[in-house]
C-alpha positions as CSV (number, residue, x, y, z in Angstrom):
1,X,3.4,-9.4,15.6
2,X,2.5,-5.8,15.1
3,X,6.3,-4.5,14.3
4,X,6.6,-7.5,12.2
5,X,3.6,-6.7,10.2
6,X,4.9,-3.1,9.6
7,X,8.4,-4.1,8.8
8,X,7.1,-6.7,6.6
9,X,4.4,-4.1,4.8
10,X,8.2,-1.6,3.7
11,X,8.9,-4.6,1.6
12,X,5.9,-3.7,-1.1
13,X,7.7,-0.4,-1.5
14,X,10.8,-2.3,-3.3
15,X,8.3,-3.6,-5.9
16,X,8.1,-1.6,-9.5
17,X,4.6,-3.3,-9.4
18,X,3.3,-1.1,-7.1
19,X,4.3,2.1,-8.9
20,X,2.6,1.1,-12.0
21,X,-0.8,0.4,-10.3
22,X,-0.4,3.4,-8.5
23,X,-0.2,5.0,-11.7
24,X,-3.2,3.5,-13.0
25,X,-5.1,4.5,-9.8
26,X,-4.4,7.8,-10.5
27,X,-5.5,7.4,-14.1
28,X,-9.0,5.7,-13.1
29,X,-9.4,7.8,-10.3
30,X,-9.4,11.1,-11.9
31,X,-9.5,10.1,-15.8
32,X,-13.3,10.1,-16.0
33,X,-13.2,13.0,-13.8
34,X,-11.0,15.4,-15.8
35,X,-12.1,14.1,-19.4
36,X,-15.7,15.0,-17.9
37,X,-14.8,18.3,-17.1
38,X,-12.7,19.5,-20.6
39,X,-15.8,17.9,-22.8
40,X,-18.1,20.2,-20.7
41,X,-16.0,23.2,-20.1
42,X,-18.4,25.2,-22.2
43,X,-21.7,24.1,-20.9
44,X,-24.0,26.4,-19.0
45,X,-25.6,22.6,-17.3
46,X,-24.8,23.0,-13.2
47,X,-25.7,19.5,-13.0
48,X,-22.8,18.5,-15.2
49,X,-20.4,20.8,-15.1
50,X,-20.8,20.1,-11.0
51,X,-22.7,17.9,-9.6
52,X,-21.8,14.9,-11.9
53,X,-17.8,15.4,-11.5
54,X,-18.5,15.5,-7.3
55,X,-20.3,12.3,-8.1
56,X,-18.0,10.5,-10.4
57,X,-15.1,10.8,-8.7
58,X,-16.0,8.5,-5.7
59,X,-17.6,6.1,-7.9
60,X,-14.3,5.7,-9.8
61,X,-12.1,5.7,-6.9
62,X,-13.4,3.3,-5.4
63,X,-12.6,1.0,-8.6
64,X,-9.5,2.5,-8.9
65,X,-9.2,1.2,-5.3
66,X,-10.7,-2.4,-5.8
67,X,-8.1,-2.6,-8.9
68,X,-5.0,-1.3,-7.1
69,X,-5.6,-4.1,-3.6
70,X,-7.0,-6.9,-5.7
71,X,-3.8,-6.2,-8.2
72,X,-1.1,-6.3,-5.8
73,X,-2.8,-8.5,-2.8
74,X,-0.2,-11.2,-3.1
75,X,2.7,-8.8,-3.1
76,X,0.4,-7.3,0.4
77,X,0.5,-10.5,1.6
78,X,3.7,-10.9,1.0
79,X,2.7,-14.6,-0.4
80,X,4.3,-14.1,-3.9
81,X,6.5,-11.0,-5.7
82,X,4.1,-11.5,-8.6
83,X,1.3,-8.7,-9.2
84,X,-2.2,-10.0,-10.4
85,X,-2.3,-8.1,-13.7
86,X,-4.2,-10.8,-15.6
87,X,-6.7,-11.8,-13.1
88,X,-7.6,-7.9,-12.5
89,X,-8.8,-7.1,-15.6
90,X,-10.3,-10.6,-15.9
91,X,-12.1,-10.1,-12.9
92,X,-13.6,-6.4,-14.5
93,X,-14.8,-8.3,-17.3
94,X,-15.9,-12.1,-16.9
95,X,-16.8,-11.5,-13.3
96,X,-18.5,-7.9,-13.1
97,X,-21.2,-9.0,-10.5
98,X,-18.3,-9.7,-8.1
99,X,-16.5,-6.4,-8.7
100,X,-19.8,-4.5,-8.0
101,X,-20.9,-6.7,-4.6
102,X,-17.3,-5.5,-3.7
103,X,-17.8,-2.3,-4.8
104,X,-21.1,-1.9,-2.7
105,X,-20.1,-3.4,0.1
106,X,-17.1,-0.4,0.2
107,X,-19.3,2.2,-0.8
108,X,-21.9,1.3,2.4
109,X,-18.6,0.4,4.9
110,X,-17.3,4.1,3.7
111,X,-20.9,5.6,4.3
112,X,-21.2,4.0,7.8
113,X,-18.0,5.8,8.4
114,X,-18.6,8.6,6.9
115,X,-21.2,8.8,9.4
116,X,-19.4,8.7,13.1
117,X,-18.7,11.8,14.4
118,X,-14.9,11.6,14.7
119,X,-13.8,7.9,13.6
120,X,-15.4,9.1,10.4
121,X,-13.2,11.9,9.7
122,X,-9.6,9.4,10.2
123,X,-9.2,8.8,6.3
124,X,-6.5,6.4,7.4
125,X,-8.9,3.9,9.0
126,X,-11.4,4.2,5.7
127,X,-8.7,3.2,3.9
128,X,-7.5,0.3,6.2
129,X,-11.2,-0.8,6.7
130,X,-12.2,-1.0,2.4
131,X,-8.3,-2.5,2.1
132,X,-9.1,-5.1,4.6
133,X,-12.4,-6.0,3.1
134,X,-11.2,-6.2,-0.8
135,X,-9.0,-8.0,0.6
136,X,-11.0,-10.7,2.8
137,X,-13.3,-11.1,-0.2
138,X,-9.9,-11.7,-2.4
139,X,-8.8,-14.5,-0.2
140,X,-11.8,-15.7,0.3
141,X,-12.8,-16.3,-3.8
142,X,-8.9,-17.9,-4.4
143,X,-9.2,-19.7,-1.5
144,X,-13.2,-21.5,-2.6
145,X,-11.7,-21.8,-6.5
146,X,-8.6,-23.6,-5.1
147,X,-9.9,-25.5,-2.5
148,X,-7.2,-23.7,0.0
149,X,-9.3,-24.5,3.2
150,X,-7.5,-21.0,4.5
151,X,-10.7,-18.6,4.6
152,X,-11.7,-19.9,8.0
153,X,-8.8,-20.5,9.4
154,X,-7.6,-16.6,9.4
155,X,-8.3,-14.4,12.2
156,X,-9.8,-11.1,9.7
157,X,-9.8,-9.1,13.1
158,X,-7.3,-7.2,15.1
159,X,-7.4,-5.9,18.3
160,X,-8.3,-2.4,19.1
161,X,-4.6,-0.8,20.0
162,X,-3.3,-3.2,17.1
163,X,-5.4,-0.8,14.9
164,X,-5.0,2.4,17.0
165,X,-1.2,1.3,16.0
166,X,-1.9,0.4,12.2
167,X,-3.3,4.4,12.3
168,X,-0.5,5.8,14.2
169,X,2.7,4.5,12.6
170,X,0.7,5.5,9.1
171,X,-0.2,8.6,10.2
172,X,3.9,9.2,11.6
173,X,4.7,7.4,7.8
174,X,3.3,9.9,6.0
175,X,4.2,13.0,7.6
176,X,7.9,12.1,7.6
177,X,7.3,11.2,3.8
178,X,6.1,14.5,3.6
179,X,8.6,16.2,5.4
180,X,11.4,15.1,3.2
181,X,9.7,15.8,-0.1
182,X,8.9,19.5,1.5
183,X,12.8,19.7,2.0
184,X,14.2,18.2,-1.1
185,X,11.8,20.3,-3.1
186,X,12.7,23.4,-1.2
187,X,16.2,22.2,-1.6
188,X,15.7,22.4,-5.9
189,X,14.9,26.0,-5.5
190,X,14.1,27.5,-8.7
191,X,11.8,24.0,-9.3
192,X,11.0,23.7,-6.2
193,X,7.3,24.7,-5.5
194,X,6.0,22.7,-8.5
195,X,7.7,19.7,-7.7
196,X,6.1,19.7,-4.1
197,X,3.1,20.4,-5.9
198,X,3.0,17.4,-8.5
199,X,4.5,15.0,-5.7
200,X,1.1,15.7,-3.4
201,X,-1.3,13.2,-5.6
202,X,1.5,10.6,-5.8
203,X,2.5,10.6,-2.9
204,X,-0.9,11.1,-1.2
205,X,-2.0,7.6,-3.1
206,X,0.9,5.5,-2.4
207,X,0.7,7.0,1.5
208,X,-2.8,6.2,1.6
209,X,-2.4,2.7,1.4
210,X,-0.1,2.1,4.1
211,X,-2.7,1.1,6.3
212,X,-3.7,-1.9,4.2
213,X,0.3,-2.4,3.6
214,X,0.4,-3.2,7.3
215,X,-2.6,-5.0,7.5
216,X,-1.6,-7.1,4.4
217,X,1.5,-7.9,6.3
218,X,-0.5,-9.1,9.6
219,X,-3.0,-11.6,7.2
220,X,0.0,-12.8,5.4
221,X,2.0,-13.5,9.0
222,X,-0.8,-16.2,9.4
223,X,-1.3,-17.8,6.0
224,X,3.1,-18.8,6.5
């Protein structure tokens, strides 16, 4: 089931949906961030011309996150080839105390991690561990409104080398990702260095995911 799930996960790469909420990821991730730090450019205050941008940015990354996986979690699932524009922003706004129980309970699993001497420094797994959670708590609110029945069916937990795995083939993703944009931007010569440099963010959020891609993949492999 583990090759299954990542062959499966590839197919959310041929979706334009998942470019655009990439895009807005970006946007909420670092919008606040750098509008924050042009309005203040000129202020002598420490506190906000650097504390409160070191602050900010996880706090809105981690909606950006909640955003991007609640967004595309049927085309994760690989249930439907239809993103959840509408519901998103619905959820942000007619059901904000479910949006910041999510949002806490990422912002403590990413502290507890944060935390471990080495697991804590695997970004990958952080990633796959608030992924699998937005996503758990996604499934589980469609599947109480619609009287699915699914939520307790679902085994939420892999085995250990099925994760070690999910970590591995990422980790091999991204460098070969990264390796090829290296190339074809050495390759442009004269506009070379800048496009490796503006493809790093991109490419670094759309990478960063792939965990939860797979995962999405192995969750979806069970609802069939």
């Amino acid at each position: 089931m583990f090759w299954e799930s990542v062959f499966r996960s590839l197919s959310v790469y041929s979706h334009w949906e998942l470019y655009a909420s990439a895009a807005i990821y970006l946007v909420i991730s670092f919008g606040p961030t750098v509008a924050l730090v042009v309005s203040t450019e000129h202020s002598d205050n420490g506190f906000i011309t650097g504390c409160l941008p070191a602050i900010l940015m996880p706090i809105a990354n981690t909606f950006a996150t909640i955003f991007f996986v609640v967004n595309l979690s049927p085309i994760i699932l690989g249930i439907s080839d239809t993103a959840l524009w509408q519901i998103s922003w619905n959820l942000f706004v007619q059901s904000p105390l479910f949006i910041l129980k999510l949002f806490l309970t990422v912002v403590f699993i990413q502290f507890i991690l944060a935390l471990l001497p080495i697991v804590g420094r695997v970004t990958s797994l952080a990633s796959l561990v608030s992924g699998g959670v937005i996503l758990a708590n996604i499934i589980r609110l469609f599947d109480a409104s619609l009287s699915l029945d699914l939520y307790d069916r679902l085994d939420f937990f892999p085995g250990f080398w099925f994760v070690v795995g999910i970590l591995v083939v990422s980790a091999a993703m991204f460098y070969v990702v990264a390796f090829v944009v290296t190339m074809s931007s050495g390759l442009a010569r004269d506009n070379g260095a800048a496009i490796g440099q503006l493809s790093v963010i991109p490419l670094g959020a759309l990478m960063g995911f792939v965990p939860v891609f797979i995962y999405g993949a192995w969750l979806g492999i069970q609802l069939m």
